[in-house]
Short mmCIF file of C-alpha atoms in Angstrom, two decimals:
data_model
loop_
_atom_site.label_atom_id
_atom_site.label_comp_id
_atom_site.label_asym_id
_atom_site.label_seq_id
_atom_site.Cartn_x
_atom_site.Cartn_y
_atom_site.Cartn_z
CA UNK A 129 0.00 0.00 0.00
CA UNK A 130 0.73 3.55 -0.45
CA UNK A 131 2.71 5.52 2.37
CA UNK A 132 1.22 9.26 2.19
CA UNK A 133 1.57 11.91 4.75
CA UNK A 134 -2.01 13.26 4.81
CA UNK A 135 -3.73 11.18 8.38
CA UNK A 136 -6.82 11.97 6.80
CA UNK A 137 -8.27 11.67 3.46
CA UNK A 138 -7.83 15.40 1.25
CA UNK A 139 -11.02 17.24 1.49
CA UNK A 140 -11.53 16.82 -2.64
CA UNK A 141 -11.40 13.29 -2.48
CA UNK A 142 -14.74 11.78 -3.33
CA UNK A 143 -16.67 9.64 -0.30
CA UNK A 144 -17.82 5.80 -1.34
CA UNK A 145 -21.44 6.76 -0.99
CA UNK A 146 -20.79 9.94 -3.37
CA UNK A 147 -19.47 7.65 -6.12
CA UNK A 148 -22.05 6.40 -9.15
CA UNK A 149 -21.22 2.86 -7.77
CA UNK A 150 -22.20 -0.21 -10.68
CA UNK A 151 -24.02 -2.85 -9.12
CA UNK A 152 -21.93 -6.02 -8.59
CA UNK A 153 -24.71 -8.81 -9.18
CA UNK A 154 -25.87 -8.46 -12.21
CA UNK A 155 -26.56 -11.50 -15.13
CA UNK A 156 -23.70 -11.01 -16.57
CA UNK A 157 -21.73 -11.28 -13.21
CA UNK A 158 -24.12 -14.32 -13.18
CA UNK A 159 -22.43 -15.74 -16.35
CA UNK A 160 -18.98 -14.26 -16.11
CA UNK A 161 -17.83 -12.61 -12.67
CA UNK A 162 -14.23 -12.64 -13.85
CA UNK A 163 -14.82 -10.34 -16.77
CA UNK A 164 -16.75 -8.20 -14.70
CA UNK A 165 -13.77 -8.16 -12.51
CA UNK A 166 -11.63 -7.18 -15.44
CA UNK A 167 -13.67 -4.45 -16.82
CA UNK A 168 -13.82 -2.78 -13.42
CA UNK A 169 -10.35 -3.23 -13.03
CA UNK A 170 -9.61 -1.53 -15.81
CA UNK A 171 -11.82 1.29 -15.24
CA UNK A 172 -10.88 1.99 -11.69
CA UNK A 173 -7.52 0.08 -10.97
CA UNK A 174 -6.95 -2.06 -7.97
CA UNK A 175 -9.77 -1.03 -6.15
CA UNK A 176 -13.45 -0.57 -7.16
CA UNK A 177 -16.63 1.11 -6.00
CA UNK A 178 -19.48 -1.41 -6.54
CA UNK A 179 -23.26 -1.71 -4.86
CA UNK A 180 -23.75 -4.58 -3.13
CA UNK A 181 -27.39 -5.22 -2.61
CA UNK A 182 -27.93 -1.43 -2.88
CA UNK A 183 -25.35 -1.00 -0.38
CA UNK A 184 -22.03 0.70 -1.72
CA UNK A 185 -18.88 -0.63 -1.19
CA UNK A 186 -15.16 -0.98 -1.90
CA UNK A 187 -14.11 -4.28 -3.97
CA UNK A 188 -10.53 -5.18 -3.69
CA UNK A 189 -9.41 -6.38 -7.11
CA UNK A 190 -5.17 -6.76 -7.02
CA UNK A 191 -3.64 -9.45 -5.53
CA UNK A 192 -1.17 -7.19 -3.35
CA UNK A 193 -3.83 -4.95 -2.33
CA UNK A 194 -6.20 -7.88 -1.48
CA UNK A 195 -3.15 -9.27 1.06
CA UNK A 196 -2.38 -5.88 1.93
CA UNK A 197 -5.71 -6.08 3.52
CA UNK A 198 -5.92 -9.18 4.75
CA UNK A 199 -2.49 -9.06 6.90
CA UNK A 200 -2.99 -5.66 8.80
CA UNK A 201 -5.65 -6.42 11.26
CA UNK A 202 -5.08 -3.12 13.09
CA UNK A 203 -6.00 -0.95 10.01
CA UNK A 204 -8.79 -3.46 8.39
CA UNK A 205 -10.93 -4.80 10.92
CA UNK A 206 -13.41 -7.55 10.98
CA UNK A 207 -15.81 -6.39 13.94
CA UNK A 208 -19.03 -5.19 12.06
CA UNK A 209 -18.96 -2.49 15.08
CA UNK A 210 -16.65 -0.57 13.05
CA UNK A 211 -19.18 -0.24 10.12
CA UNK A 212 -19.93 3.42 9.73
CA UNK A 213 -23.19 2.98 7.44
CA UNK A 214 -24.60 0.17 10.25
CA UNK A 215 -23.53 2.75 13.15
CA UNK A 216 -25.47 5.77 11.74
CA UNK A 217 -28.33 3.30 10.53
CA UNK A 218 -28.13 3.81 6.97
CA UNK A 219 -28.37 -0.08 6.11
CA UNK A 220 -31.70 -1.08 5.03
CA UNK A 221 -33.53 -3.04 7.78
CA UNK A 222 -34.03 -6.36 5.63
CA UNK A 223 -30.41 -6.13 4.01
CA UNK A 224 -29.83 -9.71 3.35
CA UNK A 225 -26.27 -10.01 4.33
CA UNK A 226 -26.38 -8.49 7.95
CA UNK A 227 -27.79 -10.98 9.47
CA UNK A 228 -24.78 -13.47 9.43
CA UNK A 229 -22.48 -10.31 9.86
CA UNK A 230 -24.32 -9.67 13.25
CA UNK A 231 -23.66 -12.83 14.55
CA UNK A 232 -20.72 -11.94 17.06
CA UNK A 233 -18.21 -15.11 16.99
CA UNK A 234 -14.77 -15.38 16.31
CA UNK A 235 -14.42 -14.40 12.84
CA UNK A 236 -15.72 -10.84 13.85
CA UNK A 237 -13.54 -10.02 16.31
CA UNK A 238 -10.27 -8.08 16.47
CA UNK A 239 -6.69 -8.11 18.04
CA UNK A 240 -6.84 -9.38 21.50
CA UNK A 241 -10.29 -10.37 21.94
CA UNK A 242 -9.54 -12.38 18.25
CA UNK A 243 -6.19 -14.11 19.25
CA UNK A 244 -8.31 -15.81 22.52
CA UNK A 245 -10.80 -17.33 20.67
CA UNK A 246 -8.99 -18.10 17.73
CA UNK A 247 -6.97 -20.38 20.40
CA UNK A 248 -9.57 -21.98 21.69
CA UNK A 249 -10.39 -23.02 18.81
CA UNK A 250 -7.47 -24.12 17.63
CA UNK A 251 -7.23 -26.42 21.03
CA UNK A 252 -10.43 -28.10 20.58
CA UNK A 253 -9.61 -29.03 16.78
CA UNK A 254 -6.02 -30.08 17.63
CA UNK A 255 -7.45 -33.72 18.65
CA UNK A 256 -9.30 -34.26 15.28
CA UNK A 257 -6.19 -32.94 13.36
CA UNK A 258 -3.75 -35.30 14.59
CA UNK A 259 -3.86 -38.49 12.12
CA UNK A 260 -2.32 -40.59 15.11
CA UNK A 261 -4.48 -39.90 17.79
CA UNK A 262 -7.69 -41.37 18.68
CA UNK A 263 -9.67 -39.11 17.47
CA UNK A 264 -7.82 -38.02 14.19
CA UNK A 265 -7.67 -41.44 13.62
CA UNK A 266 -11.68 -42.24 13.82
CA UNK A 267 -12.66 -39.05 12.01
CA UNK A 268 -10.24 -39.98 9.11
CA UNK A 269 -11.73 -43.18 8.75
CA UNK A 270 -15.51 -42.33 9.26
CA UNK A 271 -14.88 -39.45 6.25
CA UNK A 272 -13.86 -42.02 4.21
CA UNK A 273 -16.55 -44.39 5.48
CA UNK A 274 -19.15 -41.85 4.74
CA UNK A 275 -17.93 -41.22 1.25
CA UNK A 276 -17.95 -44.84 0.48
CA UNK A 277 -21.47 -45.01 1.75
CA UNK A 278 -23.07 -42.47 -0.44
CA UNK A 279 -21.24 -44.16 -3.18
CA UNK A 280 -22.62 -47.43 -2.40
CA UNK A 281 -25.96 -46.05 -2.06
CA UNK A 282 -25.65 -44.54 -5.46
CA UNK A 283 -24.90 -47.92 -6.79
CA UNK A 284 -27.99 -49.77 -5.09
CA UNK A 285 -30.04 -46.71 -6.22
CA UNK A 286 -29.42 -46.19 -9.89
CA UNK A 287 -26.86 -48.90 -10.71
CA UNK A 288 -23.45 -49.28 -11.53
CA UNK A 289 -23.81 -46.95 -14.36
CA UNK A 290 -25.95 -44.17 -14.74
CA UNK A 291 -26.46 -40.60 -13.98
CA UNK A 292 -25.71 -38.90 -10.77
CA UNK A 293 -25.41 -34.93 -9.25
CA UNK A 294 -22.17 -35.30 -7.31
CA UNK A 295 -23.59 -32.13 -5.41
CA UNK A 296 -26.87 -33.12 -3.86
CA UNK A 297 -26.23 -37.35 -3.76
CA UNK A 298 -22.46 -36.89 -3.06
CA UNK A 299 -20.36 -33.73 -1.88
CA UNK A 300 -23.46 -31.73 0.32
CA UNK A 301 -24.82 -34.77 2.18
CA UNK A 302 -20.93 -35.69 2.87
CA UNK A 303 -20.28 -32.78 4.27
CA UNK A 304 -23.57 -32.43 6.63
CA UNK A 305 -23.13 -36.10 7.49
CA UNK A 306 -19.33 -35.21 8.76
CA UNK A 307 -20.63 -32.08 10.58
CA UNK A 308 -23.53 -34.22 12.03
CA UNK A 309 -20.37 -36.69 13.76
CA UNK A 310 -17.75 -33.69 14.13
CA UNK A 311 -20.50 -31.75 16.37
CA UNK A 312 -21.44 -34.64 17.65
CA UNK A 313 -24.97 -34.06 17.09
CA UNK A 314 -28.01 -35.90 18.63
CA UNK A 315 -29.29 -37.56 15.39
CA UNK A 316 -32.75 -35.40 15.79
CA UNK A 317 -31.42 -32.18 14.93
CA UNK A 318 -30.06 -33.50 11.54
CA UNK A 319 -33.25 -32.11 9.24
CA UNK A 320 -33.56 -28.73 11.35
CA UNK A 321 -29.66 -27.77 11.30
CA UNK A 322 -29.73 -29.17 7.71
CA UNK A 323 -32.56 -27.05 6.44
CA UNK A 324 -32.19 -24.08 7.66
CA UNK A 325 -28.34 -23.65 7.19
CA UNK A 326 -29.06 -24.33 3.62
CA UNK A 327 -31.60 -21.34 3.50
CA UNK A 328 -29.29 -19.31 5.29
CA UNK A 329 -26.59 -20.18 2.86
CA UNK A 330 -28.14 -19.74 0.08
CA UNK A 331 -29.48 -15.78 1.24
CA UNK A 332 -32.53 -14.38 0.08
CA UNK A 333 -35.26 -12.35 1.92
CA UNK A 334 -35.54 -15.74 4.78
CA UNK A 335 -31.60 -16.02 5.41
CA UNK A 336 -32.55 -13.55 8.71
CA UNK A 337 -34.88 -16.35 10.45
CA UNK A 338 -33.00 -19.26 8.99
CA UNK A 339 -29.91 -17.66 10.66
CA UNK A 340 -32.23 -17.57 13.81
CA UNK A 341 -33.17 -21.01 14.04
CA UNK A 342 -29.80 -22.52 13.03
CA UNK A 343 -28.31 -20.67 15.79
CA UNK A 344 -31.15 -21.66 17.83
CA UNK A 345 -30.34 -25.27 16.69
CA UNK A 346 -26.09 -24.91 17.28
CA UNK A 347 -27.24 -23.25 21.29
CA UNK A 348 -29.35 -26.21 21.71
CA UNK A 349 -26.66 -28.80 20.51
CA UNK A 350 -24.09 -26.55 23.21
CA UNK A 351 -26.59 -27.24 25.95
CA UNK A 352 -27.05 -30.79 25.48
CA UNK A 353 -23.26 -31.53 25.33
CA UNK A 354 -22.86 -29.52 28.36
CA UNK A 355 -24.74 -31.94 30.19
CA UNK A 356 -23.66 -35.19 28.55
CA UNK A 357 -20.11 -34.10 27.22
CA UNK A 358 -18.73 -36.83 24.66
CA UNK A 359 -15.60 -37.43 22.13
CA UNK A 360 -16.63 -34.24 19.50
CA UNK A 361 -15.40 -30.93 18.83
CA UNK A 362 -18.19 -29.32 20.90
CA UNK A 363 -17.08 -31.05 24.25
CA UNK A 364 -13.76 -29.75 23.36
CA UNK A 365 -15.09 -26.29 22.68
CA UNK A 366 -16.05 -26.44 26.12
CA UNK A 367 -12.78 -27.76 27.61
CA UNK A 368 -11.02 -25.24 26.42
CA UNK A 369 -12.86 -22.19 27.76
CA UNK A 370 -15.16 -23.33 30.08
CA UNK A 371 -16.24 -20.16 30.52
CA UNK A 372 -18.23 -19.97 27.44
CA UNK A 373 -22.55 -19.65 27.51
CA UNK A 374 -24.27 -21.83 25.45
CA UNK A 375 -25.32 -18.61 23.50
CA UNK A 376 -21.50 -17.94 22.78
CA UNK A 377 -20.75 -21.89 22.11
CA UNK A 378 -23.49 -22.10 19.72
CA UNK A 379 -22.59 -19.05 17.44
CA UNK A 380 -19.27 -20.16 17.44
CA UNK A 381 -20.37 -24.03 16.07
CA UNK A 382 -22.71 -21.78 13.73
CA UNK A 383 -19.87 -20.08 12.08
CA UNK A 384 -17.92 -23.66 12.06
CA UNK A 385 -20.67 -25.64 10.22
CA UNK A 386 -21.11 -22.52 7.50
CA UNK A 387 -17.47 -23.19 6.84
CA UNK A 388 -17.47 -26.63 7.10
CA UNK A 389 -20.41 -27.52 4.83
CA UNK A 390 -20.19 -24.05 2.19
CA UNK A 391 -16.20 -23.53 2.43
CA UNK A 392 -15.16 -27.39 2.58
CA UNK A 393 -18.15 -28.26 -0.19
CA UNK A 394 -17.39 -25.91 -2.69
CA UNK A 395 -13.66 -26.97 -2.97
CA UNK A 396 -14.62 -30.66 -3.27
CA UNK A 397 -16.92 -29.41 -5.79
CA UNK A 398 -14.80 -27.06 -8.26
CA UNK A 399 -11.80 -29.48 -7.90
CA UNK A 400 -14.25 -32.29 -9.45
CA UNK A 401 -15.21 -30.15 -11.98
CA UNK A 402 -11.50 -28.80 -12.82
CA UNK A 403 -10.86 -32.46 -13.25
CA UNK A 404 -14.34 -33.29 -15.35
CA UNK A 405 -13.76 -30.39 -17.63
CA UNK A 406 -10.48 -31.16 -18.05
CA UNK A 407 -8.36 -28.75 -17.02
CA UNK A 408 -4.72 -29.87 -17.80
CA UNK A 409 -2.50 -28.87 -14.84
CA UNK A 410 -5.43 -30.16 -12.73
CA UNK A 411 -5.47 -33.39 -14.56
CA UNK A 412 -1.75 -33.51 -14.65
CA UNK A 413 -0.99 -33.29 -10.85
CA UNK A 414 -4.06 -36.12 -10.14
CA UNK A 415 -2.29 -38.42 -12.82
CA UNK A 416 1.04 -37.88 -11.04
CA UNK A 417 -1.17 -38.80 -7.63
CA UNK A 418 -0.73 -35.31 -6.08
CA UNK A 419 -3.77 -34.45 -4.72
CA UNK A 420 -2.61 -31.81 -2.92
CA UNK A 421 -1.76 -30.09 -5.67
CA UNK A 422 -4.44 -30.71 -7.79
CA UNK A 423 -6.53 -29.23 -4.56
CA UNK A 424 -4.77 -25.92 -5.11
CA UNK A 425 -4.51 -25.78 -8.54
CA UNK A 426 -8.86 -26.01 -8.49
CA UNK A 427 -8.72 -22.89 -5.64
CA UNK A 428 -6.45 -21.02 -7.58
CA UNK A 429 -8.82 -21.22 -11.09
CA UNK A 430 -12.13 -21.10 -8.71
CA UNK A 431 -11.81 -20.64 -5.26
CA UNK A 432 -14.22 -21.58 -2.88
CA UNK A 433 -14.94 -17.73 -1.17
CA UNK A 434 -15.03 -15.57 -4.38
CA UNK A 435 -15.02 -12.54 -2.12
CA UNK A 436 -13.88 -12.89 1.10
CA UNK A 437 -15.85 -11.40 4.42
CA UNK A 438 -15.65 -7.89 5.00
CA UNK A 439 -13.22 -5.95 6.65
CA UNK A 440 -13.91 -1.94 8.01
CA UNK A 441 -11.13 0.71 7.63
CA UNK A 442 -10.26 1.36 10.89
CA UNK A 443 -8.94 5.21 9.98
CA UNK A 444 -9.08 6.82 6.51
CA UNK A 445 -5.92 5.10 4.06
CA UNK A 446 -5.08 5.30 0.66
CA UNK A 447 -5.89 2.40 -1.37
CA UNK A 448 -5.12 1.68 -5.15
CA UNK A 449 -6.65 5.33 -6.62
CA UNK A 450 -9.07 5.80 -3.86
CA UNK A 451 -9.01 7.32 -0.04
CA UNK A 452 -11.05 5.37 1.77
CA UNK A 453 -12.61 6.63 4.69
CA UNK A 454 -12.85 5.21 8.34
CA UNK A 455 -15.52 2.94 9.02
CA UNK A 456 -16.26 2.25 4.76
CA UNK A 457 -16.75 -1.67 4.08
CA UNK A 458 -13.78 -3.58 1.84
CA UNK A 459 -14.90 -6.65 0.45
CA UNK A 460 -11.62 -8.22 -0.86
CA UNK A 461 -11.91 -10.39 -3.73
CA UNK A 462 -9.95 -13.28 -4.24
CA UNK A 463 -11.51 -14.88 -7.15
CA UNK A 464 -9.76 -11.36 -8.61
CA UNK A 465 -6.70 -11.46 -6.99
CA UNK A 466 -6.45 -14.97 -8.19
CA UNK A 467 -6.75 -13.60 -12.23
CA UNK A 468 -3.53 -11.85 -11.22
CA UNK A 469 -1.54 -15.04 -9.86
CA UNK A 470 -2.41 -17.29 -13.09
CA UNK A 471 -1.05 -14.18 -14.90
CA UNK A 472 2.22 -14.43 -12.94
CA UNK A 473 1.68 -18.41 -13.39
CA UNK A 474 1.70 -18.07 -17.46
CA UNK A 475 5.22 -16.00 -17.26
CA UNK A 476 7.95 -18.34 -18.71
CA UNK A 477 9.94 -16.14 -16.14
CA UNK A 478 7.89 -17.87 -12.95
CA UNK A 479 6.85 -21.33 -12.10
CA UNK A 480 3.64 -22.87 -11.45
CA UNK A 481 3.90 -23.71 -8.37
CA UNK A 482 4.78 -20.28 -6.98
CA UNK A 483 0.83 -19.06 -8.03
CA UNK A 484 -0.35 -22.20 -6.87
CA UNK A 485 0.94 -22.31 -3.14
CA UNK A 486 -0.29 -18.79 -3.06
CA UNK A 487 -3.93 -19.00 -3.51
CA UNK A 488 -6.03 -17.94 -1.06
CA UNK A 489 -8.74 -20.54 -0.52
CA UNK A 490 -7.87 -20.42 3.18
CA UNK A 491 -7.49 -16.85 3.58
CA UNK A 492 -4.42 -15.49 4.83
CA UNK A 493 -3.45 -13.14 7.41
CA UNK A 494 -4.22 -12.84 11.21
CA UNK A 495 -7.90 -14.21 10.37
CA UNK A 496 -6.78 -16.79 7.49
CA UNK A 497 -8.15 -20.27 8.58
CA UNK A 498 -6.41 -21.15 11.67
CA UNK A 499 -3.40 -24.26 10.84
CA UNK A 500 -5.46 -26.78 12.56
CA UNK A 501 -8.97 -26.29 10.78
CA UNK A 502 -6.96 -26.15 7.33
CA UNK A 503 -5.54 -29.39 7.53
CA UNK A 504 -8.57 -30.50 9.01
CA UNK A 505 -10.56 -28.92 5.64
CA UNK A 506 -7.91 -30.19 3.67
CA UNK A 507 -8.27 -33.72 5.05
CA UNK A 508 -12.16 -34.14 4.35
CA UNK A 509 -11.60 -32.24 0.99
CA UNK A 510 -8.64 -34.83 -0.30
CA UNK A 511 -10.61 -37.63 0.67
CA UNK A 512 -13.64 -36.74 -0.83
CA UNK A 513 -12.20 -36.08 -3.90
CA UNK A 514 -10.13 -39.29 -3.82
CA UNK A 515 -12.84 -41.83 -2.68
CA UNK A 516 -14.70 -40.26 -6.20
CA UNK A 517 -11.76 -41.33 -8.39
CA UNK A 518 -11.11 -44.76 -6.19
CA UNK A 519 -14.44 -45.59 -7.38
CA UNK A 520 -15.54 -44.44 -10.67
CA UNK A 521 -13.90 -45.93 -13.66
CA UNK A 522 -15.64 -43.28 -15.61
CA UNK A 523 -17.20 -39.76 -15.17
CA UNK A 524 -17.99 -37.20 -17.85
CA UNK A 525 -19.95 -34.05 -17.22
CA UNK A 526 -23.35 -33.82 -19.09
CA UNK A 527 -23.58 -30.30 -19.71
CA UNK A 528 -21.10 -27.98 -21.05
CA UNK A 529 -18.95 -26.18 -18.60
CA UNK A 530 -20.33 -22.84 -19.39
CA UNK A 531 -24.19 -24.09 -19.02
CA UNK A 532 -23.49 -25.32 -15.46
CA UNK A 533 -25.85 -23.62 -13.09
CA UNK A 534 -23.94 -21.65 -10.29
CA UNK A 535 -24.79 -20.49 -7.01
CA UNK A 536 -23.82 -16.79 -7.74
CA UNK A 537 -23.60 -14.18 -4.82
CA UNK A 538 -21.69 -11.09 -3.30
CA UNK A 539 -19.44 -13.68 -1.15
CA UNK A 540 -19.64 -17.45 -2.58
CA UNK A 541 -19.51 -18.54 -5.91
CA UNK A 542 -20.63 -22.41 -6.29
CA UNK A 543 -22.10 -24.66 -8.28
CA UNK A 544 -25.22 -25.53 -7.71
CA UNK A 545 -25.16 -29.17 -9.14
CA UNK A 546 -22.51 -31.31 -10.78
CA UNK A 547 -23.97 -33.86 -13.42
CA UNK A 548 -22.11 -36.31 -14.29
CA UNK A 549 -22.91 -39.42 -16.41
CA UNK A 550 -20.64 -42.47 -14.24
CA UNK A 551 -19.36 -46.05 -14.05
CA UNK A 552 -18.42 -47.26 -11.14
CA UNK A 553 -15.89 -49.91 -10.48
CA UNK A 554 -16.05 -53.20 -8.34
CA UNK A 555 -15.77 -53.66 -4.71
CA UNK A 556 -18.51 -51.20 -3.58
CA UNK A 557 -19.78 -51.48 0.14
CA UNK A 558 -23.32 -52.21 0.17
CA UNK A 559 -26.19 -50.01 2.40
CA UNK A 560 -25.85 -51.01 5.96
CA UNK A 561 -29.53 -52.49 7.02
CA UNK A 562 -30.28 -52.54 10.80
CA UNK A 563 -30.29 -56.19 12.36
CA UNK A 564 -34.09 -57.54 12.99
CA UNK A 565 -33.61 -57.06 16.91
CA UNK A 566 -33.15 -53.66 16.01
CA UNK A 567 -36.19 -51.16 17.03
CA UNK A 568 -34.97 -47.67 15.93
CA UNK A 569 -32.33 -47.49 13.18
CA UNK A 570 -28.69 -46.79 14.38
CA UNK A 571 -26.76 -43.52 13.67
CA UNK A 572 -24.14 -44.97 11.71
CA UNK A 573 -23.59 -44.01 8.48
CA UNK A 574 -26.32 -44.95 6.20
CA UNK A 575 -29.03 -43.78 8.78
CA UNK A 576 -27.58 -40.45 8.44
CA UNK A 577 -26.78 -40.56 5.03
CA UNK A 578 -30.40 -41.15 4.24
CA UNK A 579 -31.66 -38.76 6.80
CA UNK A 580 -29.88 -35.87 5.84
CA UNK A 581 -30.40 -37.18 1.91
CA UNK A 582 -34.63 -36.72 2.65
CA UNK A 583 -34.05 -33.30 4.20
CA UNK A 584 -32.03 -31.84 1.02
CA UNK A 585 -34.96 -33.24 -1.04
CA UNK A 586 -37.18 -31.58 1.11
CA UNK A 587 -35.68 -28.55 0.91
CA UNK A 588 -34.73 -29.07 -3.10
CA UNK A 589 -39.12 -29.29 -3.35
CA UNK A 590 -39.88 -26.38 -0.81
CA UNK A 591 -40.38 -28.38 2.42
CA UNK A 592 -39.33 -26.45 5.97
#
């Protein structure tokens, strides 16, 4: 960034809301956000006014400027506090987006208050992270059990060829189905946590009360493992700050399962569909059996947060060609930043892997996903991805890459299905059934995979 001597922005300098700020969601956004990131890059440099929602706000296009923001906590903060259009109550009262922004956990907090939870955190997930320990051990293998499952009950469903949406019958029930175990979550809140973080997810004018019952849901689950504490990341929430109120404990689970299932998901899902479409460095580094790579290669061409979460200016700062102002909202972009690293990628002067071990599908900077939750994310992302190429001796997309029907907002960018015509291989497991002696089915993995299977359906047709 910029040095400059001025500790306030020159009187001439125009204010955000003065600007004639373009609307950022528009169709063609819809159909092409990167060359709607180009043109404004182009017409305003690094940094661009846009609308959000008929709110204005600063879009961070360049890579440097983008880490520029998302390394100096003390200049850009995350605590929604800071917000000078919230604080003078100039955000409309239904604004889709504040909701989630409101809810006060630890990716909205600052500095001190920041590096405490972030810790806490970082203890209870240590456990799960550890592939030699107990519990590292048994979440590795239930991932991969779960995956295997859904497989299987693709193959007693439709066959061992056929057609399939690796979104809805493979990567989102996954997902929910690992949160259901991680959480350790009494079997009876599956359809309520699954519906209504779904809605909440997917915005709109109900994402307010769907963030209210979820978080209703997540307090619940904090209570209830309060009383009977077990082997799951909530009970280890709780160990390490015992301090915490249900309340507190449940918006921080609330925060973890958006991640988990929207974060987590959406990299399964674009590094499938690298791989389906046929994108050659992708294909090149799964051939040569590096799926790590081939995981980063897929964030750098689509990564899983198009635009990261907002930060506030915490005094007024030069940024690319604009001052902007204490208390205006950033929204950096790294679906942006990213055109600029497979720019520096295509130099003969650089090397791939530079661009690729640079992407920023785990954030970076003092709020970038904590060490222990990225290998954790990483983990459940490389198997899923894997267990789909163990098993299918074939998979071609049926639609064309550019008629795929995305999931297109101010902050995520997925796909809303992945079809895919499939033959699988030999050796599948078949559906667990429940003994004759039993009386209620048992939570293992098939009861949940069809459980949280009906409530997507539900949802998919309307249903609450």
């Amino acid at each position: 960034m910029e040095a400059h001597s001025y500790a306030t922005a020159p009187a001439d300098s125009p204010w955000l809301e003065s600007l004639p700020v373009q609307p950022l969601l528009t169709s063609e956004f819809d159909v092409d956000p990167g060359a709607v990131y180009q043109r404004l890059r182009r017409q305003y440099g690094p940094v661009a006014p846009v609308g959000l929602m008929g709110v204005p706000a600063w879009l961070v296009l360049d890579y440097r400027e983008v880490l520029e923001v998302l390394r100096n906590e003390s200049l850009w903060r995350r605590d929604v506090r800071y917000w000078r259009a919230r604080a003078e109550g100039r955000l409309p009262y239904d604004w889709p987006l504040l909701a989630g922004y409101e809810v006060r956990q630890t990716m909205f907090m600052d500095e001190d208050e920041h590096r405490a939870a972030r810790a806490s955190l970082h203890s209870a997930l240590r456990p799960f992270q550890e592939a030699r320990s107990p519990q590292g051990w048994e979440l590795r293998a239930t991932v991969a059990s779960f995956a295997d499952e859904l497989v299987g009950m693709l193959a007693a469903e439709s066959g061992a060829a056929g057609f399939a949406d690796l979104g809805a019958q493979y990567t989102r029930p996954l997902l929910l189905m690992v949160t259901t175990k991680l959480f350790g979550c009494p079997v009876e809140l599956g359809d309520e946590l699954v519906m209504d973080l779904w809605r909440m997810l997917d915005g709109g004018p109900d994402a307010g009360p769907a963030t209210g019952r979820a978080l209703a849901a997540m307090t619940r689950l904090a209570a209830h493992r309060r009383a009977r504490p077990g082997d799951d990341l909530t009970s280890y929430m709780l160990l390490a700050d015992p301090g915490m109120s249900d309340e507190q404990l449940g918006r921080e689970l609330f925060m973890n399962a958006v991640y988990l299932n929207d974060i987590t998901g959406n990299m399964v899902m674009n590094t499938l569909l690298e791989v389906l479409r046929g994108n050659a460095s992708v294909r090149r580094s799964l051939s040569a059996g590096q799926l790590g790579e081939t995981i980063n290669r897929a964030a750098l061409v689509n990564p899983p947060v198009a635009n990261m979460c907002f930060r506030f200016a915490a005094r007024d700062v030069r940024l690319g060609n604009f001052w902007v102002r204490a208390g205006d909202v950033v929204s950096p972009s790294a679906a942006a930043a990213h055109q600029d690293l497979l720019a520096i990628g295509s130099s003969p002067m650089v090397g791939s892997t530079v661009s690729t071990r640079a992407h920023l599908g785990w954030g970076a900077g003092p709020h970038g996903c904590p060490s222990a939750a990225r290998e954790l994310g990483g983990m459940i992302v490389s198997t899923a991805v894997g267990r789909v190429f163990d098993h299918f001796t074939k998979a071609e997309l049926t639609l064309p890459p550019d008629q795929l029907p995305w999931r297109s907002g101010p902050v995520v960018r997925g796909l809303r299905l992945l079809p895919v015509r499939y033959e699988l291989g030999g050796g599948l497991p078949s559906p667990r059934r429940p003994r004759e002696e039993e009386h209620v089915p048992t939570p293992g993995a098939d009861s949940q995979a069809k459980g949280l299977l009906s409530a997507l359906r539900r949802l998919m047709f309307g249903g609450r």
